[in-house]
mmCIF file of C-alpha atoms and ligand atoms in Angstrom:
data_model
loop_
_atom_site.group_PDB
_atom_site.id
_atom_site.type_symbol
_atom_site.label_atom_id
_atom_site.label_comp_id
_atom_site.label_asym_id
_atom_site.label_seq_id
_atom_site.Cartn_x
_atom_site.Cartn_y
_atom_site.Cartn_z
ATOM 1 C CA UNK A 1 235.410 24.774 68.308
ATOM 2 C CA UNK A 2 231.819 25.902 68.376
ATOM 3 C CA UNK A 3 228.701 23.950 67.460
ATOM 4 C CA UNK A 4 227.668 26.979 65.405
ATOM 5 C CA UNK A 5 230.641 26.780 63.060
ATOM 6 C CA UNK A 6 230.014 25.179 59.711
ATOM 7 C CA UNK A 7 232.172 22.119 58.918
ATOM 8 C CA UNK A 8 234.326 24.090 56.486
ATOM 9 C CA UNK A 9 235.114 26.698 59.158
ATOM 10 C CA UNK A 10 236.240 23.986 61.563
ATOM 11 C CA UNK A 11 238.782 22.892 58.974
ATOM 12 C CA UNK A 12 240.363 26.331 58.449
ATOM 13 C CA UNK A 13 243.906 27.245 59.484
ATOM 14 C CA UNK A 14 243.839 31.064 59.368
ATOM 15 C CA UNK A 15 246.861 33.175 58.472
ATOM 16 C CA UNK A 16 248.609 34.755 61.446
ATOM 17 C CA UNK A 17 249.924 38.224 60.562
ATOM 18 C CA UNK A 18 252.989 39.681 62.287
ATOM 19 C CA UNK A 19 252.220 41.368 65.577
ATOM 20 C CA UNK A 20 251.076 45.035 65.643
ATOM 21 C CA UNK A 21 252.313 45.933 69.136
ATOM 22 C CA UNK A 22 250.647 48.681 71.165
ATOM 23 C CA UNK A 23 253.834 49.691 72.926
ATOM 24 C CA UNK A 24 256.634 51.691 71.281
ATOM 25 C CA UNK A 25 259.023 49.203 69.698
ATOM 26 C CA UNK A 26 261.499 49.325 66.854
ATOM 27 C CA UNK A 27 259.136 47.579 64.503
ATOM 28 C CA UNK A 28 260.937 45.433 61.929
ATOM 29 C CA UNK A 29 258.469 42.550 61.703
ATOM 30 C CA UNK A 30 255.885 43.182 58.964
ATOM 31 C CA UNK A 31 257.823 44.827 56.112
ATOM 32 C CA UNK A 32 256.137 48.196 56.409
ATOM 33 C CA UNK A 33 257.945 51.178 54.902
ATOM 34 C CA UNK A 34 259.760 53.323 57.487
ATOM 35 C CA UNK A 35 259.187 56.517 55.487
ATOM 36 C CA UNK A 36 255.914 58.465 55.310
ATOM 37 C CA UNK A 37 253.632 58.326 52.257
ATOM 38 C CA UNK A 38 254.048 60.996 49.549
ATOM 39 C CA UNK A 39 253.206 64.528 50.828
ATOM 40 C CA UNK A 40 250.369 64.702 48.282
ATOM 41 C CA UNK A 41 248.593 61.923 50.197
ATOM 42 C CA UNK A 42 248.364 64.148 53.284
ATOM 43 C CA UNK A 43 247.161 67.083 51.176
ATOM 44 C CA UNK A 44 244.455 64.978 49.515
ATOM 45 C CA UNK A 45 243.368 63.776 52.948
ATOM 46 C CA UNK A 46 243.137 67.324 54.336
ATOM 47 C CA UNK A 47 241.219 68.552 51.268
ATOM 48 C CA UNK A 48 238.797 65.641 51.228
ATOM 49 C CA UNK A 49 235.168 66.762 51.324
ATOM 50 C CA UNK A 50 233.552 64.593 54.003
ATOM 51 C CA UNK A 51 230.222 64.836 52.209
ATOM 52 C CA UNK A 52 231.613 62.438 49.560
ATOM 53 C CA UNK A 53 231.326 59.693 52.150
ATOM 54 C CA UNK A 54 227.521 59.774 51.785
ATOM 55 C CA UNK A 55 227.868 58.165 48.391
ATOM 56 C CA UNK A 56 229.025 54.717 47.405
ATOM 57 C CA UNK A 57 232.378 54.721 45.653
ATOM 58 C CA UNK A 58 232.734 54.046 41.917
ATOM 59 C CA UNK A 59 232.297 50.230 41.725
ATOM 60 C CA UNK A 60 234.758 50.086 38.815
ATOM 61 C CA UNK A 61 237.429 52.252 40.532
ATOM 62 C CA UNK A 62 237.991 53.789 37.109
ATOM 63 C CA UNK A 63 240.140 56.731 38.241
ATOM 64 C CA UNK A 64 242.531 54.605 40.314
ATOM 65 C CA UNK A 65 242.796 51.985 37.582
ATOM 66 C CA UNK A 66 243.573 54.710 35.025
ATOM 67 C CA UNK A 67 246.307 56.095 37.273
ATOM 68 C CA UNK A 68 247.837 52.627 37.695
ATOM 69 C CA UNK A 69 247.503 51.940 33.958
ATOM 70 C CA UNK A 70 249.376 55.137 33.216
ATOM 71 C CA UNK A 71 252.157 54.286 35.631
ATOM 72 C CA UNK A 72 252.509 50.761 34.149
ATOM 73 C CA UNK A 73 251.979 51.882 30.533
ATOM 74 C CA UNK A 74 249.106 49.430 30.036
ATOM 75 C CA UNK A 75 245.378 49.831 29.302
ATOM 76 C CA UNK A 76 243.082 50.370 32.293
ATOM 77 C CA UNK A 77 241.146 47.282 31.145
ATOM 78 C CA UNK A 78 244.319 45.360 32.098
ATOM 79 C CA UNK A 79 244.225 46.605 35.703
ATOM 80 C CA UNK A 80 242.216 45.315 38.662
ATOM 81 C CA UNK A 81 242.194 46.858 42.155
ATOM 82 C CA UNK A 82 241.177 45.529 45.545
ATOM 83 C CA UNK A 83 241.223 46.031 49.288
ATOM 84 C CA UNK A 84 244.904 45.110 49.682
ATOM 85 C CA UNK A 85 246.683 42.628 47.456
ATOM 86 C CA UNK A 86 245.699 39.873 49.889
ATOM 87 C CA UNK A 87 242.126 40.368 48.716
ATOM 88 C CA UNK A 88 243.206 40.421 45.076
ATOM 89 C CA UNK A 89 245.048 37.127 45.672
ATOM 90 C CA UNK A 90 241.966 35.586 47.290
ATOM 91 C CA UNK A 91 239.830 36.583 44.302
ATOM 92 C CA UNK A 92 242.481 35.173 41.948
ATOM 93 C CA UNK A 93 242.431 31.823 43.767
ATOM 94 C CA UNK A 94 238.687 31.668 43.201
ATOM 95 C CA UNK A 95 238.806 32.895 39.627
ATOM 96 C CA UNK A 96 241.692 30.779 38.322
ATOM 97 C CA UNK A 97 242.831 27.962 40.620
ATOM 98 C CA UNK A 98 239.661 26.037 41.428
ATOM 99 C CA UNK A 99 240.240 23.409 38.763
ATOM 100 C CA UNK A 100 240.392 19.735 39.566
ATOM 101 C CA UNK A 101 244.183 19.737 39.601
ATOM 102 C CA UNK A 102 246.947 20.886 41.966
ATOM 103 C CA UNK A 103 248.380 24.395 42.107
ATOM 104 C CA UNK A 104 252.179 24.460 41.720
ATOM 105 C CA UNK A 105 253.843 26.507 44.447
ATOM 106 C CA UNK A 106 257.304 26.679 46.069
ATOM 107 C CA UNK A 107 257.596 25.078 49.532
ATOM 108 C CA UNK A 108 258.823 28.384 50.920
ATOM 109 C CA UNK A 109 256.866 31.410 49.724
ATOM 110 C CA UNK A 110 254.205 33.804 51.023
ATOM 111 C CA UNK A 111 252.423 31.879 53.763
ATOM 112 C CA UNK A 112 248.987 33.211 52.809
ATOM 113 C CA UNK A 113 248.838 30.972 49.696
ATOM 114 C CA UNK A 114 248.261 27.738 51.667
ATOM 115 C CA UNK A 115 245.573 29.532 53.682
ATOM 116 C CA UNK A 116 243.644 30.523 50.551
ATOM 117 C CA UNK A 117 244.193 27.061 49.079
ATOM 118 C CA UNK A 118 242.616 25.571 52.184
ATOM 119 C CA UNK A 119 239.744 28.080 52.176
ATOM 120 C CA UNK A 120 238.877 27.483 48.510
ATOM 121 C CA UNK A 121 239.617 23.760 48.367
ATOM 122 C CA UNK A 122 242.636 24.082 46.092
ATOM 123 C CA UNK A 123 245.179 21.279 46.363
ATOM 124 C CA UNK A 124 248.833 22.417 46.484
ATOM 125 C CA UNK A 125 251.819 20.695 44.889
ATOM 126 C CA UNK A 126 254.904 22.024 46.659
ATOM 127 C CA UNK A 127 258.315 22.339 45.021
ATOM 128 C CA UNK A 128 261.427 22.753 47.214
ATOM 129 C CA UNK A 129 263.676 25.776 46.700
ATOM 130 C CA UNK A 130 267.023 25.047 45.035
ATOM 131 C CA UNK A 131 270.320 24.896 46.964
ATOM 132 C CA UNK A 132 270.642 28.695 46.774
ATOM 133 C CA UNK A 133 267.216 29.202 48.404
ATOM 134 C CA UNK A 134 265.770 30.304 45.057
ATOM 135 C CA UNK A 135 262.355 29.431 43.614
ATOM 136 C CA UNK A 136 262.992 26.423 41.345
ATOM 137 C CA UNK A 137 261.495 27.761 38.114
ATOM 138 C CA UNK A 138 262.420 24.622 36.220
ATOM 139 C CA UNK A 139 260.571 22.355 38.663
ATOM 140 C CA UNK A 140 257.498 24.619 38.525
ATOM 141 C CA UNK A 141 257.573 24.522 34.727
ATOM 142 C CA UNK A 142 258.165 20.771 34.471
ATOM 143 C CA UNK A 143 255.053 19.727 36.401
ATOM 144 C CA UNK A 144 252.008 18.768 34.351
ATOM 145 C CA UNK A 145 248.230 18.654 34.892
ATOM 146 C CA UNK A 146 247.837 21.648 37.151
ATOM 147 C CA UNK A 147 245.399 24.397 38.097
ATOM 148 C CA UNK A 148 248.095 27.071 37.903
ATOM 149 C CA UNK A 149 251.381 28.370 39.273
ATOM 150 C CA UNK A 150 251.873 30.943 42.040
ATOM 151 C CA UNK A 151 254.964 32.419 43.696
ATOM 152 C CA UNK A 152 256.274 35.756 44.896
ATOM 153 C CA UNK A 153 259.086 37.527 43.018
ATOM 154 C CA UNK A 154 261.043 38.726 44.979
ATOM 155 C CA UNK A 155 260.093 35.710 47.044
ATOM 156 C CA UNK A 156 258.999 35.969 50.663
ATOM 157 C CA UNK A 157 260.597 35.524 53.106
ATOM 158 C CA UNK A 158 263.878 34.832 51.290
ATOM 159 C CA UNK A 159 264.106 38.052 49.236
ATOM 160 C CA UNK A 160 265.529 36.352 46.167
ATOM 161 C CA UNK A 161 264.260 37.618 42.804
ATOM 162 C CA UNK A 162 264.476 35.937 39.422
ATOM 163 C CA UNK A 163 265.248 38.144 36.407
ATOM 164 C CA UNK A 164 262.629 38.680 33.725
ATOM 165 C CA UNK A 165 264.186 36.047 31.443
ATOM 166 C CA UNK A 166 263.525 33.338 34.045
ATOM 167 C CA UNK A 167 259.877 34.377 34.371
ATOM 168 C CA UNK A 168 259.541 34.385 30.599
ATOM 169 C CA UNK A 169 261.151 30.939 30.357
ATOM 170 C CA UNK A 170 258.437 29.680 32.741
ATOM 171 C CA UNK A 171 255.687 31.349 30.699
ATOM 172 C CA UNK A 172 256.953 29.718 27.520
ATOM 173 C CA UNK A 173 256.398 26.332 29.146
ATOM 174 C CA UNK A 174 253.182 26.954 31.094
ATOM 175 C CA UNK A 175 250.562 28.146 28.665
ATOM 176 C CA UNK A 176 247.368 26.342 29.678
ATOM 177 C CA UNK A 177 246.794 27.827 33.149
ATOM 178 C CA UNK A 178 247.351 31.095 35.009
ATOM 179 C CA UNK A 179 250.830 31.941 36.255
ATOM 180 C CA UNK A 180 250.468 34.408 39.128
ATOM 181 C CA UNK A 181 253.582 36.398 40.032
ATOM 182 C CA UNK A 182 253.145 38.272 43.321
ATOM 183 C CA UNK A 183 255.278 41.421 43.106
ATOM 184 C CA UNK A 184 254.635 42.861 46.574
ATOM 185 C CA UNK A 185 258.365 43.688 46.858
ATOM 186 C CA UNK A 186 259.353 44.305 43.244
ATOM 187 C CA UNK A 187 260.116 48.018 43.724
ATOM 188 C CA UNK A 188 263.091 47.293 45.971
ATOM 189 C CA UNK A 189 265.360 46.231 43.136
ATOM 190 C CA UNK A 190 263.708 43.482 41.055
ATOM 191 C CA UNK A 191 262.336 43.475 37.495
ATOM 192 C CA UNK A 192 258.567 43.578 36.983
ATOM 193 C CA UNK A 193 256.877 40.979 34.804
ATOM 194 C CA UNK A 194 254.209 43.540 33.847
ATOM 195 C CA UNK A 195 256.358 44.039 30.734
ATOM 196 C CA UNK A 196 255.264 40.538 29.611
ATOM 197 C CA UNK A 197 251.479 40.744 29.971
ATOM 198 C CA UNK A 198 250.798 41.614 26.326
ATOM 199 C CA UNK A 199 252.637 38.512 25.155
ATOM 200 C CA UNK A 200 251.377 36.047 27.768
ATOM 201 C CA UNK A 201 247.582 36.200 28.284
ATOM 202 C CA UNK A 202 247.854 33.737 31.214
ATOM 203 C CA UNK A 203 250.222 35.965 33.243
ATOM 204 C CA UNK A 204 248.745 37.785 36.244
ATOM 205 C CA UNK A 205 251.005 40.139 38.202
ATOM 206 C CA UNK A 206 249.836 41.373 41.601
ATOM 207 C CA UNK A 207 251.173 44.303 43.602
ATOM 208 C CA UNK A 208 250.453 46.434 46.632
ATOM 209 C CA UNK A 209 250.600 49.985 47.970
ATOM 210 C CA UNK A 210 251.547 48.568 51.386
ATOM 211 C CA UNK A 211 255.301 48.291 51.020
ATOM 212 C CA UNK A 212 256.959 50.618 48.506
ATOM 213 C CA UNK A 213 254.168 53.253 48.740
ATOM 214 C CA UNK A 214 254.076 53.363 52.565
ATOM 215 C CA UNK A 215 250.291 52.795 52.657
ATOM 216 C CA UNK A 216 249.819 49.476 54.474
ATOM 217 C CA UNK A 217 247.070 51.005 56.610
ATOM 218 C CA UNK A 218 245.054 52.105 53.585
ATOM 219 C CA UNK A 219 244.615 48.589 52.134
ATOM 220 C CA UNK A 220 245.158 48.927 48.376
ATOM 221 C CA UNK A 221 246.360 46.211 46.043
ATOM 222 C CA UNK A 222 246.148 45.533 42.336
ATOM 223 C CA UNK A 223 246.576 42.992 39.569
ATOM 224 C CA UNK A 224 247.800 43.587 36.027
ATOM 225 C CA UNK A 225 247.139 41.103 33.226
ATOM 226 C CA UNK A 226 245.261 40.421 30.036
ATOM 227 C CA UNK A 227 241.722 41.710 29.818
ATOM 228 C CA UNK A 228 240.318 38.183 30.008
ATOM 229 C CA UNK A 229 242.063 37.602 33.355
ATOM 230 C CA UNK A 230 240.888 40.966 34.674
ATOM 231 C CA UNK A 231 237.346 40.105 33.569
ATOM 232 C CA UNK A 232 237.625 36.826 35.501
ATOM 233 C CA UNK A 233 238.588 38.745 38.646
ATOM 234 C CA UNK A 234 235.721 41.203 38.103
ATOM 235 C CA UNK A 235 233.239 38.332 37.895
ATOM 236 C CA UNK A 236 234.335 37.051 41.299
ATOM 237 C CA UNK A 237 234.544 40.540 42.837
ATOM 238 C CA UNK A 238 231.037 41.395 41.655
ATOM 239 C CA UNK A 239 229.770 38.151 43.139
ATOM 240 C CA UNK A 240 231.230 39.028 46.532
ATOM 241 C CA UNK A 241 231.696 42.774 47.197
ATOM 242 C CA UNK A 242 231.020 45.451 44.585
ATOM 243 C CA UNK A 243 232.955 48.129 46.484
ATOM 244 C CA UNK A 244 236.237 46.726 47.829
ATOM 245 C CA UNK A 245 238.045 50.065 47.341
ATOM 246 C CA UNK A 246 236.509 53.001 49.213
ATOM 247 C CA UNK A 247 236.485 56.508 47.749
ATOM 248 C CA UNK A 248 239.067 57.864 50.173
ATOM 249 C CA UNK A 249 241.532 55.022 49.549
ATOM 250 C CA UNK A 250 241.150 55.500 45.813
ATOM 251 C CA UNK A 251 241.874 59.229 46.051
ATOM 252 C CA UNK A 252 244.907 58.743 48.301
ATOM 253 C CA UNK A 253 246.246 55.950 46.105
ATOM 254 C CA UNK A 254 246.104 58.236 43.080
ATOM 255 C CA UNK A 255 247.938 60.964 45.042
ATOM 256 C CA UNK A 256 250.655 58.437 45.952
ATOM 257 C CA UNK A 257 251.113 57.363 42.315
ATOM 258 C CA UNK A 258 251.552 60.988 41.201
ATOM 259 C CA UNK A 259 254.673 61.564 43.287
ATOM 260 C CA UNK A 260 257.310 59.627 41.375
ATOM 261 C CA UNK A 261 260.158 61.555 42.996
ATOM 262 C CA UNK A 262 259.134 60.651 46.543
ATOM 263 C CA UNK A 263 258.637 57.020 45.531
ATOM 264 C CA UNK A 264 262.092 56.810 43.938
ATOM 265 C CA UNK A 265 263.794 58.507 46.902
ATOM 266 C CA UNK A 266 262.164 56.178 49.460
ATOM 267 C CA UNK A 267 262.913 52.998 47.630
ATOM 268 C CA UNK A 268 266.511 53.989 46.951
ATOM 269 C CA UNK A 269 266.955 54.816 50.622
ATOM 270 C CA UNK A 270 265.583 51.418 51.639
ATOM 271 C CA UNK A 271 267.869 49.658 49.135
ATOM 272 C CA UNK A 272 270.969 51.510 50.387
ATOM 273 C CA UNK A 273 270.091 50.769 54.019
ATOM 274 C CA UNK A 274 269.458 47.115 53.145
ATOM 275 C CA UNK A 275 272.896 46.656 51.626
ATOM 276 C CA UNK A 276 274.588 48.379 54.570
ATOM 277 C CA UNK A 277 272.590 46.266 57.033
ATOM 278 C CA UNK A 278 273.510 43.106 55.182
ATOM 279 C CA UNK A 279 277.196 43.982 55.466
ATOM 280 C CA UNK A 280 276.929 44.774 59.172
ATOM 281 C CA UNK A 281 275.057 41.546 59.894
ATOM 282 C CA UNK A 282 277.709 39.589 58.032
ATOM 283 C CA UNK A 283 280.384 41.322 60.129
ATOM 284 C CA UNK A 284 278.581 39.931 63.208
ATOM 285 C CA UNK A 285 278.829 36.412 61.782
ATOM 286 C CA UNK A 286 275.343 36.165 60.267
ATOM 287 C CA UNK A 287 274.606 34.387 57.029
ATOM 288 C CA UNK A 288 272.343 36.790 55.109
ATOM 289 C CA UNK A 289 270.491 35.696 51.990
ATOM 290 C CA UNK A 290 270.861 38.194 49.116
ATOM 291 C CA UNK A 291 267.651 40.233 48.987
ATOM 292 C CA UNK A 292 265.851 42.410 46.442
ATOM 293 C CA UNK A 293 263.099 43.182 48.955
ATOM 294 C CA UNK A 294 262.704 45.525 51.938
ATOM 295 C CA UNK A 295 263.772 42.788 54.358
ATOM 296 C CA UNK A 296 266.592 40.306 54.805
ATOM 297 C CA UNK A 297 266.486 36.707 55.990
ATOM 298 C CA UNK A 298 269.442 35.946 58.222
ATOM 299 C CA UNK A 299 270.737 33.228 60.535
ATOM 300 C CA UNK A 300 273.665 32.958 62.939
ATOM 301 C CA UNK A 301 275.757 29.784 63.357
ATOM 302 C CA UNK A 302 275.958 30.153 67.166
ATOM 303 C CA UNK A 303 272.509 31.430 68.164
ATOM 304 C CA UNK A 304 269.089 30.011 67.355
ATOM 305 C CA UNK A 305 266.407 32.104 65.690
ATOM 306 C CA UNK A 306 264.273 31.863 68.846
ATOM 307 C CA UNK A 307 267.157 33.042 71.073
ATOM 308 C CA UNK A 308 267.856 36.025 68.857
ATOM 309 C CA UNK A 309 264.166 36.892 68.531
ATOM 310 C CA UNK A 310 263.725 36.887 72.319
ATOM 311 C CA UNK A 311 266.940 38.809 72.942
ATOM 312 C CA UNK A 312 265.885 41.503 70.492
ATOM 313 C CA UNK A 313 262.364 41.670 71.874
ATOM 314 C CA UNK A 314 263.763 42.236 75.397
ATOM 315 C CA UNK A 315 265.661 45.190 73.952
ATOM 316 C CA UNK A 316 262.552 46.684 72.339
ATOM 317 C CA UNK A 317 263.155 45.405 68.812
ATOM 318 C CA UNK A 318 260.555 43.338 67.025
ATOM 319 C CA UNK A 319 261.542 41.118 64.069
ATOM 320 C CA UNK A 320 259.764 38.133 62.489
ATOM 321 C CA UNK A 321 260.544 34.584 63.509
ATOM 322 C CA UNK A 322 258.783 31.700 61.708
ATOM 323 C CA UNK A 323 258.034 28.507 63.583
ATOM 324 C CA UNK A 324 258.542 26.140 60.667
ATOM 325 C CA UNK A 325 261.203 23.442 60.320
ATOM 326 C CA UNK A 326 263.000 25.124 57.397
ATOM 327 C CA UNK A 327 262.920 28.683 58.740
ATOM 328 C CA UNK A 328 263.175 28.098 62.471
ATOM 329 C CA UNK A 329 266.770 29.254 62.669
ATOM 330 C CA UNK A 330 266.232 32.428 60.666
ATOM 331 C CA UNK A 331 265.083 35.930 61.456
ATOM 332 C CA UNK A 332 263.292 38.020 58.865
ATOM 333 C CA UNK A 333 264.307 41.596 59.459
ATOM 334 C CA UNK A 334 262.450 44.489 57.811
ATOM 335 C CA UNK A 335 264.647 47.328 56.583
ATOM 336 C CA UNK A 336 263.754 50.392 58.682
ATOM 337 C CA UNK A 337 265.378 53.804 58.920
ATOM 338 C CA UNK A 338 269.139 54.065 59.399
ATOM 339 C CA UNK A 339 268.567 54.862 63.094
ATOM 340 C CA UNK A 340 266.385 51.786 63.528
ATOM 341 C CA UNK A 341 269.015 49.595 61.898
ATOM 342 C CA UNK A 342 271.663 51.124 64.184
ATOM 343 C CA UNK A 343 269.534 50.032 67.165
ATOM 344 C CA UNK A 344 269.206 46.545 65.695
ATOM 345 C CA UNK A 345 272.932 46.150 65.146
ATOM 346 C CA UNK A 346 273.774 47.519 68.620
ATOM 347 C CA UNK A 347 271.330 45.078 70.221
ATOM 348 C CA UNK A 348 272.762 42.167 68.225
ATOM 349 C CA UNK A 349 276.282 43.199 69.219
ATOM 350 C CA UNK A 350 275.360 42.788 72.902
ATOM 351 C CA UNK A 351 273.394 39.567 72.328
ATOM 352 C CA UNK A 352 276.133 37.963 70.217
ATOM 353 C CA UNK A 353 279.048 39.708 71.968
HETATM 354 C C1 PLP B 1 252.674 42.065 52.120
HETATM 355 C C2 PLP B 1 252.411 41.027 51.081
HETATM 356 C C3 PLP B 1 251.174 40.941 50.437
HETATM 357 C C4 PLP B 1 249.962 41.656 50.952
HETATM 358 O O1 PLP B 1 249.900 42.953 50.694
HETATM 359 P P1 PLP B 1 248.624 43.806 51.109
HETATM 360 O O2 PLP B 1 248.390 44.637 49.906
HETATM 361 O O3 PLP B 1 249.035 44.579 52.304
HETATM 362 O O4 PLP B 1 247.474 42.875 51.373
HETATM 363 C C5 PLP B 1 251.036 40.058 49.395
HETATM 364 N N1 PLP B 1 252.048 39.257 49.015
HETATM 365 C C6 PLP B 1 253.230 39.286 49.633
HETATM 366 C C7 PLP B 1 254.315 38.380 49.169
HETATM 367 C C8 PLP B 1 253.448 40.160 50.689
HETATM 368 O O5 PLP B 1 254.594 40.140 51.354
#
């Protein structure tokens, strides 16, 4: 605590991201992609004329939004971009959820939502997952008098994804406020709700280049929705930072979007490795939740999450362990390369052997 902090800052509970270690570890803790970005990203970087950095970037990010619009088959007026999807989410909280009513959210979901809620004074109404560790769509829909609904699909850190019909069933019942579906992991086997934006003007879908596009270090995220929602986001953005996406990031993002083949190959590889890893973990006695993301959530009946985390760390393998009552016994394991997963399984064989 410092006397210089304003009262609101004293009250904050900041998000704690997974560790970025400086030593060489098998890094399976923050859901980064183990494969490099599309080759065209490297080419664009090498060809970049440094003199462009003298100028401010396009405040509307028109070229990047057009590229995203083309890939989603929507109008560019239905696309918003920001400095990582975390920033897009923060702007969405300000634009849509600061009503005098609670925001409906699952108890277990992306842990940044409560942080933004706290920062922007948004009250949360938390709905437990169902017995299968799935987001309880019916409970979210049944609540009344709200500022909105937010959840991740696939959900984090469980990996479960609802099909499009379930999302549409929710949208049929929640029409008065924004429903935000965070699709950070959608490319690893789930269905995107972008297909519904023309029919549901209150649907906002967010996404990121950090996971399936292997560009976590670049910081690029986006939202897709009706023009009125995008305009709401633009109002907040232009009241805060006119240039959240720098010219280099925009150029490299466009290069990444162009290479559909590389994108498909990487995501299929991650999906195949995920299913093999799930099987091998189950062979070691783990319970593994079914996942449509680039991670799995797993627990062992005989070893605590903390024990396993420490044992792996001693063997140079970093996974994510959450210190909350519901998740304490679990490990969230990012899907890496096949070699990295071999190291994980070997280490677990000695720890659990
Ligand atoms: C990783 C993640 C994000 C943040 O993505 P960035 O674009 O890197 O900020 C948002 N939502 C969920 C559910 C995530 O897992």
